[in-house]
Amino acid sequence: MNTPYKSIVVLTGAGISAESGIQTFRAADGLWENHRIEDIATPEGFQKNPVAVHDFYNQRRRHLLQTEIKPNSAHSALAKLEHELESYPDTRYLLVTQNIDNLHERAGSKKLIHMHGELLKMRCCVTGLIFEIQQDLTLEQCCRCCRQPGNLRPHVVWFGEMPLGMHEIEQSLMSCDLFVAIGTSGNVYPAAGFNQTARHYGAHTLELNLESTGSTFDEHRYGRASETTPSLITEILRNLSQIQAFNDNYR
Ligand code: BJW
């Protein structure tokens, strides 16, 4: 990679948080191994058995809030990229995550879209207002807006629902020159189609994963996100600083 990129979009999935101790979905020991997707991750499943759905997200929230769950070097490298790019006013950067954990923010990322929602937020089904939450969410809980029990749900995007921030994501995909997908299996749309959109509009597309997902990218790098991500970010920043130094010398 020698070109200094001017507009970068990074998509992350469960694989980037796996080394922080958060289960992925589709591994043999993943979250979907013991849960049926239609029971847990659809509006119909929530309607049928809200207690089971609350229980699933309550357990994941409790786990996320344990002290040993921390961002890893992949999250930190992406936060560093965002921070360093601030010195290059003509570059653009967007981080899009499918993850509902808060590890990107905790690593220092600021320009971030949680397209599948956030585990530490809940939403009123009636008013759509969003509130922060650290404790368990129950059917008995009344929300601060409508003051009725049973109207609160996890602020996550289930199958059949519209992911969040799609307009900004699509605009960025159409204008980026580098698209990187880290630790996602490419099973869930629309995220699974982002590489094709970016590629169609001329971006170089790069997949970082433990193994091949079978998706079409210009380039694949296999290995743990905690290793491949920092080395990619070093490469991107080195190319940028070299071209900057060159321009400064010949100005
Ligand atoms: C590592 C690693 C390490 C591990 N280092 N790597 C037919 C065709 C096409 C689409 C559809 C269709 N029928 C229905 C649809 C649409 C549907 C869909 O995609 N269904 C598929 C099953 C086919 N999608 C939707 O309904 C979405 N909404 C929608 O489409 O709205 C309409 C629309 C139209 C047009 C434009 C825009 C919108 C909503 C999807 C909601 C997904 N929700 C979930 C659960 C909620 C959040 C939560 O509980 O956490 O989101 S499902 C679940 O999967 C979760 C994840 O964010 C998502 C993606 O999973 P991810 O991140 O890829 O994890 P894994 O486990 O699959 O993969 C981990 C990867 O990491 C693996 O590859 C490992 O190898 C790798 N790895 N360790 C590097 N250390």
Short mmCIF file of N, CA, C and O and ligand atoms in Angstrom, two decimals, residues 12-16 18-19 24-27 32 41 56-57 60 98-100 116 156-163 166 170 182-190 208-211 213 223-226, ligand 1:
data_model
loop_
_atom_site.label_atom_id
_atom_site.label_comp_id
_atom_site.label_asym_id
_atom_site.label_seq_id
_atom_site.Cartn_x
_atom_site.Cartn_y
_atom_site.Cartn_z
N THR A 12 -16.36 -2.24 11.42
CA THR A 12 -15.93 -3.31 12.31
C THR A 12 -17.10 -4.21 12.68
O THR A 12 -18.26 -3.80 12.67
N GLY A 13 -16.74 -5.47 13.01
CA GLY A 13 -17.74 -6.45 13.43
C GLY A 13 -17.25 -7.14 14.70
O GLY A 13 -16.22 -6.76 15.27
N ALA A 14 -17.99 -8.16 15.09
CA ALA A 14 -17.75 -8.81 16.37
C ALA A 14 -16.30 -9.29 16.55
O ALA A 14 -15.79 -9.32 17.67
N GLY A 15 -15.61 -9.62 15.44
CA GLY A 15 -14.24 -10.14 15.53
C GLY A 15 -13.27 -9.16 16.16
O GLY A 15 -12.29 -9.57 16.79
N ILE A 16 -13.54 -7.85 16.06
CA ILE A 16 -12.58 -6.89 16.63
C ILE A 16 -12.67 -6.90 18.16
O ILE A 16 -11.69 -6.59 18.85
N ALA A 18 -13.51 -9.69 19.87
CA ALA A 18 -13.36 -11.07 20.36
C ALA A 18 -12.18 -11.19 21.32
O ALA A 18 -12.27 -11.84 22.36
N GLU A 19 -11.08 -10.51 20.99
CA GLU A 19 -9.89 -10.61 21.85
C GLU A 19 -10.03 -9.77 23.13
O GLU A 19 -9.16 -9.83 23.99
N THR A 24 -18.39 -13.63 19.66
CA THR A 24 -18.92 -13.29 18.33
C THR A 24 -20.27 -14.01 18.18
O THR A 24 -20.74 -14.66 19.11
N PHE A 25 -20.87 -13.89 17.00
CA PHE A 25 -22.20 -14.49 16.80
C PHE A 25 -22.13 -15.88 16.17
O PHE A 25 -22.80 -16.80 16.61
N ARG A 26 -21.31 -15.99 15.11
CA ARG A 26 -21.44 -17.17 14.27
C ARG A 26 -20.32 -18.19 14.44
O ARG A 26 -20.24 -19.15 13.69
N ALA A 27 -19.46 -18.01 15.47
CA ALA A 27 -18.44 -19.03 15.74
C ALA A 27 -19.13 -20.25 16.36
O ALA A 27 -20.29 -20.17 16.79
N TRP A 32 -25.06 -17.16 18.69
CA TRP A 32 -26.21 -17.81 18.02
C TRP A 32 -26.23 -19.32 18.23
O TRP A 32 -27.16 -19.99 17.82
N ALA A 41 -33.47 -11.86 18.08
CA ALA A 41 -33.02 -10.68 17.33
C ALA A 41 -34.01 -10.26 16.26
O ALA A 41 -33.62 -9.84 15.17
N PHE A 56 -31.38 -11.94 27.53
CA PHE A 56 -30.23 -12.06 26.62
C PHE A 56 -29.38 -10.79 26.66
O PHE A 56 -28.16 -10.83 26.81
N TYR A 57 -30.04 -9.62 26.54
CA TYR A 57 -29.28 -8.37 26.52
C TYR A 57 -28.80 -7.97 27.92
O TYR A 57 -27.72 -7.39 28.05
N ARG A 60 -25.59 -9.81 28.47
CA ARG A 60 -24.49 -9.23 27.67
C ARG A 60 -24.05 -7.89 28.25
O ARG A 60 -22.87 -7.55 28.25
N GLN A 98 -20.70 -2.49 13.68
CA GLN A 98 -21.93 -3.27 13.85
C GLN A 98 -22.07 -3.68 15.32
O GLN A 98 -23.09 -4.22 15.73
N ASN A 99 -21.01 -3.43 16.09
CA ASN A 99 -21.00 -3.90 17.48
C ASN A 99 -21.79 -2.97 18.38
O ASN A 99 -21.76 -1.75 18.21
N ILE A 100 -22.44 -3.57 19.38
CA ILE A 100 -23.21 -2.75 20.32
C ILE A 100 -22.42 -2.52 21.60
O ILE A 100 -22.91 -1.85 22.50
N HIS A 116 -25.85 -0.86 14.46
CA HIS A 116 -26.79 -1.84 15.04
C HIS A 116 -27.16 -1.48 16.48
O HIS A 116 -27.64 -2.34 17.22
N VAL A 156 -31.19 -1.55 20.12
CA VAL A 156 -30.41 -2.33 19.15
C VAL A 156 -31.25 -2.52 17.90
O VAL A 156 -32.47 -2.34 17.93
N VAL A 157 -30.57 -2.89 16.81
CA VAL A 157 -31.28 -3.07 15.53
C VAL A 157 -31.43 -4.57 15.28
O VAL A 157 -30.44 -5.29 15.14
N TRP A 158 -32.68 -5.02 15.23
CA TRP A 158 -32.95 -6.42 14.98
C TRP A 158 -33.22 -6.65 13.49
O TRP A 158 -33.42 -5.69 12.72
N PHE A 159 -33.26 -7.92 13.10
CA PHE A 159 -33.54 -8.26 11.70
C PHE A 159 -34.90 -7.68 11.30
O PHE A 159 -35.86 -7.75 12.07
N GLY A 160 -34.91 -7.08 10.12
CA GLY A 160 -36.15 -6.47 9.62
C GLY A 160 -36.24 -5.00 9.99
O GLY A 160 -37.15 -4.31 9.51
N GLU A 161 -35.33 -4.52 10.83
CA GLU A 161 -35.35 -3.10 11.21
C GLU A 161 -34.26 -2.36 10.44
O GLU A 161 -33.26 -2.95 10.01
N MET A 162 -34.45 -1.06 10.32
CA MET A 162 -33.50 -0.24 9.55
C MET A 162 -32.27 0.10 10.40
O MET A 162 -32.42 0.67 11.48
N PRO A 163 -31.08 -0.27 9.94
CA PRO A 163 -29.88 0.12 10.68
C PRO A 163 -29.77 1.64 10.80
O PRO A 163 -30.37 2.39 10.02
N MET A 166 -27.67 5.27 8.19
CA MET A 166 -27.44 4.77 6.83
C MET A 166 -27.14 5.88 5.82
O MET A 166 -26.35 5.68 4.90
N GLU A 170 -23.79 5.67 3.64
CA GLU A 170 -23.82 5.52 2.18
C GLU A 170 -23.06 6.65 1.48
O GLU A 170 -22.30 6.41 0.54
N ILE A 182 -13.19 -5.04 9.24
CA ILE A 182 -12.38 -5.76 10.25
C ILE A 182 -13.29 -6.68 11.08
O ILE A 182 -14.25 -6.21 11.72
N GLY A 183 -13.01 -7.99 11.06
CA GLY A 183 -13.69 -8.92 11.96
C GLY A 183 -15.18 -9.03 11.77
O GLY A 183 -15.92 -9.06 12.76
N THR A 184 -15.61 -9.08 10.51
CA THR A 184 -17.05 -9.31 10.27
C THR A 184 -17.21 -10.41 9.24
O THR A 184 -16.44 -10.48 8.27
N SER A 185 -18.22 -11.28 9.44
CA SER A 185 -18.35 -12.46 8.58
C SER A 185 -19.03 -12.14 7.25
O SER A 185 -19.03 -12.97 6.35
N GLY A 186 -19.62 -10.96 7.14
CA GLY A 186 -20.28 -10.59 5.88
C GLY A 186 -21.57 -11.35 5.66
O GLY A 186 -22.00 -11.58 4.53
N ASN A 187 -22.22 -11.75 6.75
CA ASN A 187 -23.49 -12.48 6.64
C ASN A 187 -24.70 -11.58 6.71
O ASN A 187 -25.80 -11.99 6.35
N VAL A 188 -24.52 -10.38 7.26
CA VAL A 188 -25.69 -9.55 7.56
C VAL A 188 -25.68 -8.27 6.73
O VAL A 188 -24.71 -7.50 6.75
N TYR A 189 -26.75 -8.07 6.01
CA TYR A 189 -26.93 -6.86 5.19
C TYR A 189 -27.61 -5.77 6.00
O TYR A 189 -28.31 -6.09 6.94
N PRO A 190 -27.41 -4.50 5.69
CA PRO A 190 -26.69 -3.98 4.54
C PRO A 190 -25.16 -3.94 4.70
O PRO A 190 -24.46 -3.73 3.72
N LEU A 208 -9.79 -7.45 6.84
CA LEU A 208 -8.93 -8.01 7.89
C LEU A 208 -9.78 -9.01 8.66
O LEU A 208 -10.81 -8.65 9.23
N ASN A 209 -9.37 -10.27 8.66
CA ASN A 209 -10.15 -11.30 9.33
C ASN A 209 -9.21 -12.44 9.71
O ASN A 209 -8.10 -12.54 9.19
N LEU A 210 -9.69 -13.30 10.59
CA LEU A 210 -8.91 -14.49 10.95
C LEU A 210 -8.79 -15.42 9.76
O LEU A 210 -7.79 -16.12 9.59
N GLU A 211 -9.86 -15.42 8.95
CA GLU A 211 -9.93 -16.39 7.85
C GLU A 211 -10.73 -15.80 6.70
O GLU A 211 -11.36 -14.75 6.85
N THR A 213 -13.72 -14.99 4.37
CA THR A 213 -15.18 -15.00 4.54
C THR A 213 -15.86 -15.29 3.20
O THR A 213 -17.08 -15.41 3.14
N GLY A 223 -5.33 -12.81 10.04
CA GLY A 223 -4.65 -12.80 11.33
C GLY A 223 -5.56 -12.17 12.36
O GLY A 223 -6.70 -11.77 12.04
N ARG A 224 -5.08 -12.08 13.58
CA ARG A 224 -5.89 -11.49 14.64
C ARG A 224 -5.99 -9.99 14.47
O ARG A 224 -4.98 -9.33 14.17
N ALA A 225 -7.17 -9.46 14.70
CA ALA A 225 -7.38 -8.01 14.54
C ALA A 225 -6.40 -7.21 15.39
O ALA A 225 -5.96 -6.13 14.99
N SER A 226 -6.04 -7.75 16.55
CA SER A 226 -5.14 -7.02 17.46
C SER A 226 -3.75 -6.87 16.85
O SER A 226 -2.96 -6.05 17.31
C1 BJW B 1 -11.91 -12.23 13.92
C2 BJW B 1 -11.38 -12.46 15.18
C3 BJW B 1 -10.17 -11.82 15.49
C4 BJW B 1 -13.20 -13.56 15.03
N1 BJW B 1 -9.59 -11.04 14.59
N2 BJW B 1 -11.31 -11.45 13.03
C5 BJW B 1 -31.92 -11.83 1.99
C6 BJW B 1 -30.85 -11.29 1.28
C7 BJW B 1 -30.22 -10.15 1.70
C8 BJW B 1 -30.63 -9.51 2.85
C9 BJW B 1 -31.68 -10.03 3.55
C10 BJW B 1 -32.32 -11.17 3.13
N3 BJW B 1 -33.32 -11.46 4.01
C11 BJW B 1 -33.30 -10.52 4.99
C12 BJW B 1 -32.30 -9.64 4.71
C13 BJW B 1 -31.91 -8.46 5.51
C14 BJW B 1 -31.30 -8.86 6.85
C15 BJW B 1 -30.15 -9.83 6.65
O1 BJW B 1 -29.02 -9.44 6.40
N4 BJW B 1 -30.39 -11.12 6.80
C16 BJW B 1 -29.33 -12.11 6.58
C17 BJW B 1 -29.48 -13.20 7.60
C18 BJW B 1 -29.43 -12.58 5.14
N5 BJW B 1 -30.82 -7.64 7.45
C19 BJW B 1 -31.60 -6.85 8.17
O2 BJW B 1 -32.75 -7.15 8.44
C20 BJW B 1 -31.03 -5.52 8.60
N6 BJW B 1 -31.90 -4.48 8.21
C21 BJW B 1 -32.19 -4.22 6.92
O3 BJW B 1 -31.69 -4.85 6.00
O4 BJW B 1 -33.03 -3.16 6.75
C22 BJW B 1 -33.45 -2.84 5.39
C23 BJW B 1 -32.48 -2.00 4.64
C24 BJW B 1 -32.56 -1.94 3.27
C25 BJW B 1 -31.68 -1.19 2.55
C26 BJW B 1 -30.70 -0.44 3.15
C27 BJW B 1 -30.63 -0.48 4.52
C28 BJW B 1 -31.50 -1.27 5.24
C29 BJW B 1 -30.84 -5.47 10.10
C30 BJW B 1 -29.75 -6.36 10.60
C31 BJW B 1 -29.68 -6.36 12.12
C32 BJW B 1 -28.57 -7.25 12.65
N7 BJW B 1 -28.66 -7.34 14.07
C33 BJW B 1 -27.69 -8.15 14.80
C34 BJW B 1 -28.21 -8.32 16.27
C35 BJW B 1 -28.46 -6.99 16.98
C36 BJW B 1 -27.25 -6.47 17.68
C37 BJW B 1 -26.74 -7.39 18.80
O5 BJW B 1 -27.51 -8.11 19.44
O6 BJW B 1 -25.50 -7.37 19.03
O7 BJW B 1 -26.39 -7.54 14.73
S1 BJW B 1 -27.44 -9.77 14.09
C38 BJW B 1 -25.73 -9.86 14.49
O8 BJW B 1 -24.96 -10.02 13.26
C39 BJW B 1 -25.35 -8.50 15.08
C40 BJW B 1 -24.06 -8.21 14.36
O9 BJW B 1 -23.77 -6.82 14.38
C41 BJW B 1 -24.28 -8.79 13.00
C42 BJW B 1 -23.02 -9.05 12.20
O10 BJW B 1 -22.22 -10.02 12.82
P1 BJW B 1 -20.62 -9.96 12.69
O11 BJW B 1 -20.13 -8.75 13.38
O12 BJW B 1 -20.23 -10.13 11.29
O13 BJW B 1 -20.20 -11.21 13.60
P2 BJW B 1 -19.95 -12.75 13.18
O14 BJW B 1 -19.95 -13.55 14.42
O15 BJW B 1 -20.88 -13.18 12.12
O16 BJW B 1 -18.50 -12.73 12.52
C43 BJW B 1 -17.33 -12.47 13.27
C44 BJW B 1 -16.15 -12.48 12.32
O17 BJW B 1 -14.97 -12.12 13.03
C45 BJW B 1 -15.84 -13.84 11.67
O18 BJW B 1 -15.67 -13.68 10.28
C46 BJW B 1 -14.54 -14.29 12.33
O19 BJW B 1 -13.70 -15.05 11.44
C47 BJW B 1 -13.90 -12.98 12.67
N8 BJW B 1 -13.01 -13.00 13.84
N9 BJW B 1 -12.16 -13.38 15.84
C48 BJW B 1 -10.13 -10.92 13.37
N10 BJW B 1 -9.55 -12.03 16.69
#
